[in-house]
PDB file of C-alpha atoms in Angstrom:
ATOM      1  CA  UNK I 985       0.000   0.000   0.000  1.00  0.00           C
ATOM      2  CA  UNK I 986       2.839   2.404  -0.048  1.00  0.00           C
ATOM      3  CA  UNK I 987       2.690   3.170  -3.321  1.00  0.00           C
ATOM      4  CA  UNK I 988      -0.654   5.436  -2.512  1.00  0.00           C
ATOM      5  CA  UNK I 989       0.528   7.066   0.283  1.00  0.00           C
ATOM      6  CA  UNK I 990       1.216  10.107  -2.062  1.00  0.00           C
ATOM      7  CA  UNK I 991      -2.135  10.393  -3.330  1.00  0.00           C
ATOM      8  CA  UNK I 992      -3.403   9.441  -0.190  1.00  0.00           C
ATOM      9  CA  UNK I 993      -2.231  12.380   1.170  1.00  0.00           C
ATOM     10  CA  UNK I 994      -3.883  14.663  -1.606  1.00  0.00           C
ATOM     11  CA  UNK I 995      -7.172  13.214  -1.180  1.00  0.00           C
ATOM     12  CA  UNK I 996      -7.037  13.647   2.546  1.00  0.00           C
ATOM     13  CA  UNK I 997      -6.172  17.023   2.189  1.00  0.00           C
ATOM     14  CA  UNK I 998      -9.016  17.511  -0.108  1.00  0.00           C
ATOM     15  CA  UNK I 999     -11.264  15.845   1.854  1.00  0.00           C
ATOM     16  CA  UNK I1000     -13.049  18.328   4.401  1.00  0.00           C
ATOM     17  CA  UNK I1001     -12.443  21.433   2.251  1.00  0.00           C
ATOM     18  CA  UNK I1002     -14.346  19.609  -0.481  1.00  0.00           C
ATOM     19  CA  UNK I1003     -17.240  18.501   1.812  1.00  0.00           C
ATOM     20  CA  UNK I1004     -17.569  22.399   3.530  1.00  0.00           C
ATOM     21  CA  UNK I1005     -17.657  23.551   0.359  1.00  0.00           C
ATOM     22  CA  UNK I1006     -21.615  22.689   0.229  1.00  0.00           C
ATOM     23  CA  UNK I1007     -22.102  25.113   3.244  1.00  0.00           C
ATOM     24  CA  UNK I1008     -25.190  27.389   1.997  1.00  0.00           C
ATOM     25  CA  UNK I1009     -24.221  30.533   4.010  1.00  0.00           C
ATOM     26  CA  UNK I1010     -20.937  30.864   2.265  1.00  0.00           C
ATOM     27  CA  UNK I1011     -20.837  27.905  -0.880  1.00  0.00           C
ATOM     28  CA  UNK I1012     -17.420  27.381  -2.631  1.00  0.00           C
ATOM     29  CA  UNK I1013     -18.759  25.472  -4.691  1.00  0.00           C
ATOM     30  CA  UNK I1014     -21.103  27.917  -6.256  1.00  0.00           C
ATOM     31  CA  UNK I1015     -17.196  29.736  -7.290  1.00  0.00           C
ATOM     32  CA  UNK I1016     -15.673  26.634  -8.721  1.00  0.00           C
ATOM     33  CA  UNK I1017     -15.412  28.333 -11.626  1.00  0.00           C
ATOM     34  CA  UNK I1018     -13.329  30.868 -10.599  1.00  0.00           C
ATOM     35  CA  UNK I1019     -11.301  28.973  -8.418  1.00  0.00           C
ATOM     36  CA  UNK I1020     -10.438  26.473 -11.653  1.00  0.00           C
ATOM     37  CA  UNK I1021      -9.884  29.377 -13.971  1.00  0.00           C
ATOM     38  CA  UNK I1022      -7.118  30.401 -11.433  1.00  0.00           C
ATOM     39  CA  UNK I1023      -5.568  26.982 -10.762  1.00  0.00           C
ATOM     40  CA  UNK I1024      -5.458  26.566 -14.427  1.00  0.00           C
ATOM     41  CA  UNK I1025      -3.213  29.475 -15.220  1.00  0.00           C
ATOM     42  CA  UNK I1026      -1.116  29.635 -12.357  1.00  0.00           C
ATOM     43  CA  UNK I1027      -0.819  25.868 -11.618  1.00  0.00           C
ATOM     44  CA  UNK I1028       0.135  25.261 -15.708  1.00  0.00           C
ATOM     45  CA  UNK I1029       3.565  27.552 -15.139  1.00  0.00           C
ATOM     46  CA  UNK I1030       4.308  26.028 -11.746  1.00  0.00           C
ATOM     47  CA  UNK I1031       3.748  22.613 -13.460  1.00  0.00           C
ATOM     48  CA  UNK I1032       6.294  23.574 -16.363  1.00  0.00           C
ATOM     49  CA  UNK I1033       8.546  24.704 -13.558  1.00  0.00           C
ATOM     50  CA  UNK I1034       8.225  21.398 -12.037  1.00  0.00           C
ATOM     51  CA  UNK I1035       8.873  19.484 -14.492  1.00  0.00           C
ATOM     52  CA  UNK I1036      11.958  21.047 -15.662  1.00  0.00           C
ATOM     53  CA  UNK I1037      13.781  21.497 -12.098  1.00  0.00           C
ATOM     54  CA  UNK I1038      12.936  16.899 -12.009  1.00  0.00           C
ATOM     55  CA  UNK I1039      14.598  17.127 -14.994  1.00  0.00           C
ATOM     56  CA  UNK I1040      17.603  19.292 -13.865  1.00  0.00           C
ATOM     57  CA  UNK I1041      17.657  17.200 -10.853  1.00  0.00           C
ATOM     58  CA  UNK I1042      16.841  20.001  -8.843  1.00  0.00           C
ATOM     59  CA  UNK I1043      14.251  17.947  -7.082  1.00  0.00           C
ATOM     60  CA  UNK I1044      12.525  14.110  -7.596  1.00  0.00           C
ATOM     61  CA  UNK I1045      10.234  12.232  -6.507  1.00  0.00           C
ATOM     62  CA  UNK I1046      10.551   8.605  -4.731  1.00  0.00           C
ATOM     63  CA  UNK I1047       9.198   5.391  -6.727  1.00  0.00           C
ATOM     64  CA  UNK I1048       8.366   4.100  -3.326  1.00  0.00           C
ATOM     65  CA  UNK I1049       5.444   5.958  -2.701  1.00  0.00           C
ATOM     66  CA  UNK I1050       3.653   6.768  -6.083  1.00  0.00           C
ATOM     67  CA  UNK I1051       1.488   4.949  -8.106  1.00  0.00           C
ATOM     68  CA  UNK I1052       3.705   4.879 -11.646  1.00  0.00           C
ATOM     69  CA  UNK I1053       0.955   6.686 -13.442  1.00  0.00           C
ATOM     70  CA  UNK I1054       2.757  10.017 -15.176  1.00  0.00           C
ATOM     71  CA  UNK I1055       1.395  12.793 -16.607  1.00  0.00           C
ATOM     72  CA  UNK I1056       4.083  14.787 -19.058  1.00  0.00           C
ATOM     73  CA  UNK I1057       6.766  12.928 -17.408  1.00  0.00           C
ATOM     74  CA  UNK I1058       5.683  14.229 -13.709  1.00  0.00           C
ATOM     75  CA  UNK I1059       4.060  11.372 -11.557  1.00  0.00           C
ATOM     76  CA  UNK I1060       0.375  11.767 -11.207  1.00  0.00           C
ATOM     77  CA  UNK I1061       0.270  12.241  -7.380  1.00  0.00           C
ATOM     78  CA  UNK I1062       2.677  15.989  -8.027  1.00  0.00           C
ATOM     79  CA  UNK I1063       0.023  17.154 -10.786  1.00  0.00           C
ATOM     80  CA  UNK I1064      -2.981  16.510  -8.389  1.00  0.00           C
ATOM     81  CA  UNK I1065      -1.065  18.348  -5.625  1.00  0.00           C
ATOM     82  CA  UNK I1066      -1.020  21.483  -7.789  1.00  0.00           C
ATOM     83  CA  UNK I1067      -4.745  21.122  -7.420  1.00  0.00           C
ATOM     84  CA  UNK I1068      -5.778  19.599  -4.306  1.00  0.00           C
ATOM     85  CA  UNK I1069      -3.772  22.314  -2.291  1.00  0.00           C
ATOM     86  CA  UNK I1070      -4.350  25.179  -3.835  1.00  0.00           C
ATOM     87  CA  UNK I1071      -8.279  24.013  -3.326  1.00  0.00           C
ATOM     88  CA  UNK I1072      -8.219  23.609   0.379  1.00  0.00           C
ATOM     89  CA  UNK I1073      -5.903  27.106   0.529  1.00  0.00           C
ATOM     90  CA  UNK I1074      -8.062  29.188  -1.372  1.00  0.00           C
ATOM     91  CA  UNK I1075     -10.722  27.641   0.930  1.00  0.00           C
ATOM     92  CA  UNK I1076      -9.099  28.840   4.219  1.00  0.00           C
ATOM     93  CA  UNK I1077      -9.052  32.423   2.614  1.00  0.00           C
ATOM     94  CA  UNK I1078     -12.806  32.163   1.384  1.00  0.00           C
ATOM     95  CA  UNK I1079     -13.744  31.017   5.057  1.00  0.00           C
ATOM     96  CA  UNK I1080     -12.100  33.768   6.329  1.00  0.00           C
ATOM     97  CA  UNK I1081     -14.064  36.289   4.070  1.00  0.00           C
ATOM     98  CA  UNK I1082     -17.032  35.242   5.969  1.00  0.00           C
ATOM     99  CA  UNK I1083     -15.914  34.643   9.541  1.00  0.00           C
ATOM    100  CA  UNK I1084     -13.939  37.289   9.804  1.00  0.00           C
ATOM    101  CA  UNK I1085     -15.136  41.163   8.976  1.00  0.00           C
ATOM    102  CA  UNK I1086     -12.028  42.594  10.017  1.00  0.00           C
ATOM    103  CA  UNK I1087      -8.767  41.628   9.014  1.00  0.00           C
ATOM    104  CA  UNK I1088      -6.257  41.238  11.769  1.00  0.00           C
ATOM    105  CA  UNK I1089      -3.293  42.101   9.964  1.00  0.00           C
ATOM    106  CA  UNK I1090      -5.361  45.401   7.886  1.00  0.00           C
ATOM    107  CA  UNK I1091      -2.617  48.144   9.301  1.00  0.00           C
ATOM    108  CA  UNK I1092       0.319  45.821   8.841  1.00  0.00           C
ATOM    109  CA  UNK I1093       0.480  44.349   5.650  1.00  0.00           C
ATOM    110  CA  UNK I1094       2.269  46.816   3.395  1.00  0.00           C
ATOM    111  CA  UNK I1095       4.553  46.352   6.270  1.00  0.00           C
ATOM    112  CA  UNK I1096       4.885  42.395   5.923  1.00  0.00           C
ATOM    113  CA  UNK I1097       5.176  43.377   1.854  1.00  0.00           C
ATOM    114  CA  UNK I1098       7.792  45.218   2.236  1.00  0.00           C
ATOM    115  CA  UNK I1099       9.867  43.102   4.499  1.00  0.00           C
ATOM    116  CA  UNK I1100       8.951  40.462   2.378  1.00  0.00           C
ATOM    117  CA  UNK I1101      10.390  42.042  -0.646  1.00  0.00           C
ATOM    118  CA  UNK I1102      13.578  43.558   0.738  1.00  0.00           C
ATOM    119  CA  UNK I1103      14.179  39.667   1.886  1.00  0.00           C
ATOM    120  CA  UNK I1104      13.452  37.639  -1.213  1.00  0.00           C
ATOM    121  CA  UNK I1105      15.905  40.720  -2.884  1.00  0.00           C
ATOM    122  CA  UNK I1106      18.785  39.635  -0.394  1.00  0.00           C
ATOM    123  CA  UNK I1107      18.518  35.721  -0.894  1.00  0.00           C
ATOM    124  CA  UNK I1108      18.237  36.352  -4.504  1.00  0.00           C
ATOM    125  CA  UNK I1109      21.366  38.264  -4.877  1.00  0.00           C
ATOM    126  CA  UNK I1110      23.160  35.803  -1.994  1.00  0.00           C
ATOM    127  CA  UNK I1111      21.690  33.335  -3.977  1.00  0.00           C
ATOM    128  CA  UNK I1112      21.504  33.549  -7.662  1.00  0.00           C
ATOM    129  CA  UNK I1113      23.513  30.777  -8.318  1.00  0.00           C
ATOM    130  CA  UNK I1114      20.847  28.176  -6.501  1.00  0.00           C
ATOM    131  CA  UNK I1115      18.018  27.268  -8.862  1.00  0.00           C
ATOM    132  CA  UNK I1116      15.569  26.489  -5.891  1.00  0.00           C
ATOM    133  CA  UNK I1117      16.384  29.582  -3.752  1.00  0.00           C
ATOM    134  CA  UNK I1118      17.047  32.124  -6.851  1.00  0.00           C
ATOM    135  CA  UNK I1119      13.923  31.117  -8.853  1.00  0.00           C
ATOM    136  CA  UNK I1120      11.813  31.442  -5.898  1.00  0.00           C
ATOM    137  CA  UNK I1121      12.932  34.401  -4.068  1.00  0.00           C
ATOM    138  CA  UNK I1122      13.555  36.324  -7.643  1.00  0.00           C
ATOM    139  CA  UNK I1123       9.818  35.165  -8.598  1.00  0.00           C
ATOM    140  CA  UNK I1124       8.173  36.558  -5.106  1.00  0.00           C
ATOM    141  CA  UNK I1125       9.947  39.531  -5.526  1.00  0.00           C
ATOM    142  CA  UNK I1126       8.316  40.237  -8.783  1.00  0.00           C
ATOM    143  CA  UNK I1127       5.486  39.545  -7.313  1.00  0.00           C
ATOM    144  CA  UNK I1128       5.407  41.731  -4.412  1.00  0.00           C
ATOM    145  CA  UNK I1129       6.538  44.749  -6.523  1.00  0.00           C
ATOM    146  CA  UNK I1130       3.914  44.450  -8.729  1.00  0.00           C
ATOM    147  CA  UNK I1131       1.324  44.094  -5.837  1.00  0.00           C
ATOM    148  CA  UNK I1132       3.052  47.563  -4.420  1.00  0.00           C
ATOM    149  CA  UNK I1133       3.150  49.157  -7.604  1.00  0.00           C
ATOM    150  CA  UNK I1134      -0.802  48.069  -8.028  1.00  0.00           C
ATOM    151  CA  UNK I1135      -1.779  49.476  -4.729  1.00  0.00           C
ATOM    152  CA  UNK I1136      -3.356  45.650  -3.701  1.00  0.00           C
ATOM    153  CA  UNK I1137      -4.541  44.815  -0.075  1.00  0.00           C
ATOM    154  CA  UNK I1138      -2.213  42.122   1.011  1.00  0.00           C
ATOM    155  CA  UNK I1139      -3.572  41.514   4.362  1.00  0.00           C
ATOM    156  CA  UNK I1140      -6.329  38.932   3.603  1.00  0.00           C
ATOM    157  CA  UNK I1141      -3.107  36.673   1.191  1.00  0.00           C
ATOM    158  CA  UNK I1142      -1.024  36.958   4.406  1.00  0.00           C
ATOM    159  CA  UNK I1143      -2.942  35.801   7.009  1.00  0.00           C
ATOM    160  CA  UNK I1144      -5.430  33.084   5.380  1.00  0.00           C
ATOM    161  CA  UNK I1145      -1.740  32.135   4.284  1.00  0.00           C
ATOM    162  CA  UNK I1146      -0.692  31.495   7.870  1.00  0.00           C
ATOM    163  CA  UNK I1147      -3.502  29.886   9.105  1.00  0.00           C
ATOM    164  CA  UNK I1148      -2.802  27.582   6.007  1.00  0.00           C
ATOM    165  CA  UNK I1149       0.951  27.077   7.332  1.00  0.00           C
ATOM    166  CA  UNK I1150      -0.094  24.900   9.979  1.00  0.00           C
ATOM    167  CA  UNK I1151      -1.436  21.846   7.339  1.00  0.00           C
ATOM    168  CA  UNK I1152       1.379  22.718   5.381  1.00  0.00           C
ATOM    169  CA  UNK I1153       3.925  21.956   8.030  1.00  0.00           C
ATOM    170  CA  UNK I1154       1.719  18.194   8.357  1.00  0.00           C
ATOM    171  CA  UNK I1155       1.767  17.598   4.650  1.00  0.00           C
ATOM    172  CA  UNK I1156       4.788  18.922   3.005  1.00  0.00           C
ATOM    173  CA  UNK I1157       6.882  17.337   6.585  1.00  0.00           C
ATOM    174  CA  UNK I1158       4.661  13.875   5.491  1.00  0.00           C
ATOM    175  CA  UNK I1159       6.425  14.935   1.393  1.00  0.00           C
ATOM    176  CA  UNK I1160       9.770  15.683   2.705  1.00  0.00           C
ATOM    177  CA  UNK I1161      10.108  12.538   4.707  1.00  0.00           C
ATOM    178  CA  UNK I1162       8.380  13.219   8.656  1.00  0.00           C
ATOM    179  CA  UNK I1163       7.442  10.346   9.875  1.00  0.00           C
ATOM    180  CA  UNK I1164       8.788   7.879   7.380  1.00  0.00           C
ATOM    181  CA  UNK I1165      11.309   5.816   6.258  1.00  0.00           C
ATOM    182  CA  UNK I1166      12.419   8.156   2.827  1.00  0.00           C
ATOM    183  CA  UNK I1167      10.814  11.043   1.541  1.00  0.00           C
ATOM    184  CA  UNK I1168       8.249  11.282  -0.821  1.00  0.00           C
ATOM    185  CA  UNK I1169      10.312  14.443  -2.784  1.00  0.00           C
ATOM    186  CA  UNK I1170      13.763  14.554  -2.257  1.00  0.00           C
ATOM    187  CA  UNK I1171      15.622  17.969  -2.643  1.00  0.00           C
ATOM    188  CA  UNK I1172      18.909  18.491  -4.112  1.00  0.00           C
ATOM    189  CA  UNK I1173      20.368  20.857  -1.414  1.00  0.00           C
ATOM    190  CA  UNK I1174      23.581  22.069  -4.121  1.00  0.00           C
ATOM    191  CA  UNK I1175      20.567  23.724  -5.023  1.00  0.00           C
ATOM    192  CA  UNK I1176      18.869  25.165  -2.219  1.00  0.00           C
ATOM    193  CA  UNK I1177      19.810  26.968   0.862  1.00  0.00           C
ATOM    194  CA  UNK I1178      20.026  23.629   3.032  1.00  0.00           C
ATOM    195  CA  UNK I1179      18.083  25.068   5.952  1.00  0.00           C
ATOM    196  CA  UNK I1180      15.230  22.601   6.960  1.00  0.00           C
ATOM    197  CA  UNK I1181      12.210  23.382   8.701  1.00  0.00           C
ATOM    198  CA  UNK I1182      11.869  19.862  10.574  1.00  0.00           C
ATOM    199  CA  UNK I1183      12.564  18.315   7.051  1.00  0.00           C
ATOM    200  CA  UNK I1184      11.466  20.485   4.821  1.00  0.00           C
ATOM    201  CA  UNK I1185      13.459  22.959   2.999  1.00  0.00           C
ATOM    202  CA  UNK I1186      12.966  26.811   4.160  1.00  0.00           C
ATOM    203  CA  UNK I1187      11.752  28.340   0.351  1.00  0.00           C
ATOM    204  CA  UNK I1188       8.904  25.814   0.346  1.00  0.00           C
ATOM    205  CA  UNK I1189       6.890  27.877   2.200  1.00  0.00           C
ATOM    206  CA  UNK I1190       7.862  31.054   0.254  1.00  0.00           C
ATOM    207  CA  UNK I1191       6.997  28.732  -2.632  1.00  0.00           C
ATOM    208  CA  UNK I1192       3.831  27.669  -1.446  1.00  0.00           C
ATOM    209  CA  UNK I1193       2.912  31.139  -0.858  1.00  0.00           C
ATOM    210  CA  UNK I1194       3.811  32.304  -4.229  1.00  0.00           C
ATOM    211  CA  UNK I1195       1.345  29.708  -5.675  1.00  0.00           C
ATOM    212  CA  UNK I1196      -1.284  30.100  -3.683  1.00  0.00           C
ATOM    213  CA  UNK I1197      -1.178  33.696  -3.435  1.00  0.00           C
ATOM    214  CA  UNK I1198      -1.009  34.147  -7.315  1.00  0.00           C
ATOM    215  CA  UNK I1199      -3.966  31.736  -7.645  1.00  0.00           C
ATOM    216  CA  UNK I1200      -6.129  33.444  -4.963  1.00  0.00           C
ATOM    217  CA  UNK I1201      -5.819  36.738  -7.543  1.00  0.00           C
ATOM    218  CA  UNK I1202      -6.866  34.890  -9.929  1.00  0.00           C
ATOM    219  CA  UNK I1203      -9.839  33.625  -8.239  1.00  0.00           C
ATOM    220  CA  UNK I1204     -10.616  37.159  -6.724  1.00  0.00           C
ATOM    221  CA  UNK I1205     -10.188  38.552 -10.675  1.00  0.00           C
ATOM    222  CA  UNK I1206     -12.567  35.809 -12.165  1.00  0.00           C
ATOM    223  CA  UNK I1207     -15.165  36.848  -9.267  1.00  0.00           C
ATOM    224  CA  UNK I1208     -15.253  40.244 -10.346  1.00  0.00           C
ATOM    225  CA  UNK I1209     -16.101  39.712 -13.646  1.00  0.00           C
ATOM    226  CA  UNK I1210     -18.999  37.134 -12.555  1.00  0.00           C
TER     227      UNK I1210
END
């Protein structure tokens, strides 16, 4: 049964989001369409990106734990993820759009934006010769100076983001190799800044939050127009 434990873990992580997603006083469902618009775009370049850095060796994936079914040369199990987690993110920050009418973090975030940005700057430069830590922290910082130059309201990305964090820690530590025998994705850390967060290396989360950040724009953009 190993061999599912990869999928497994998509499906689980799925799982409630999917079934809440019915709830009448606030359906998801009912913006499915935006929410797959968004995925569509911005999980198609991380996909490309993918692929290439398991090609470079930048990353791979264990045999052990996967089902052998590929889709353009990436196991089936990574494609999913690019859909299963951005699902159950953009969920946490369409919750919070209902349960909470005040952002916490309202006064702070071009604050956290510009930290943010001055930080992915340094690593870049410190880093440019590191495909996982210069692609990431050179992509964020695109993204963040666009967001300033556009004026956008950060706060809601930032803290549905962190409240996401916490299942990310269980799932991508489960990925990286918490809890068993090998990882599910091993890292090449020549290429990284080989600073682990339990086991899992410190841009995935500035990763993660470039993809789900860029999707939940997406998903805002396609609800405006609806």
């Amino acid at each position: 049964m190993e061999k599912y434990l990869y999928l497994t873990i998509d499906l689980l992580t799925l799982l409630v989001p999917f079934i809440a997603s019915f709830y009448p006083k606030h359906s998801y469902y009912k913006n499915w369409l935006a929410l797959f618009k968004g995925i569509a775009i911005v999980g198609l370049f991380f996909l490309v990106w993918d692929a290439y850095f398991t090609k470079i060796g930048v990353w791979g994936f264990n045999e052990r734990y996967l089902t052998g079914i590929k889709v353009f040369n990436l196991p089936l199990e990574e494609v999913l993820f690019f859909i299963c987690i951005p699902y159950s993110s953009v969920f946490v920050y369409f919750s919070l759009e209902y349960l909470l009418k005040k952002n916490p973090l309202e006064k702070s975030h071009r604050l956290i934006t510009n930290f943010l940005l001055m930080f992915s700057i340094v690593l870049f430069v410190m880093n440019y010769n590191k495909w996982y830590t210069a692609s990431t922290f050179s992509l964020l910082a695109l993204y963040l100076l666009y967001h300033l130059y556009k004026k956008t309201y950060l706060g809601r990305h930032y803290f549905s983001y962190a409240i996401t964090l916490v299942f990310f820690f269980i799932v991508n530590g489960i990925l990286t190799g918490s809890f068993i025998d090998e990882p599910v994705v091993w890292y090449n850390d020549a290429e990284n800044l080989g600073i682990r967060i339990g086991t899992i290396p410190f841009e995935d989360a500035f990763y993660g939050f470039l993809l789900i950040a860029a999707i939940i724009d997406w998903f805002d953009y396609f609800r405006s127009k609806k």
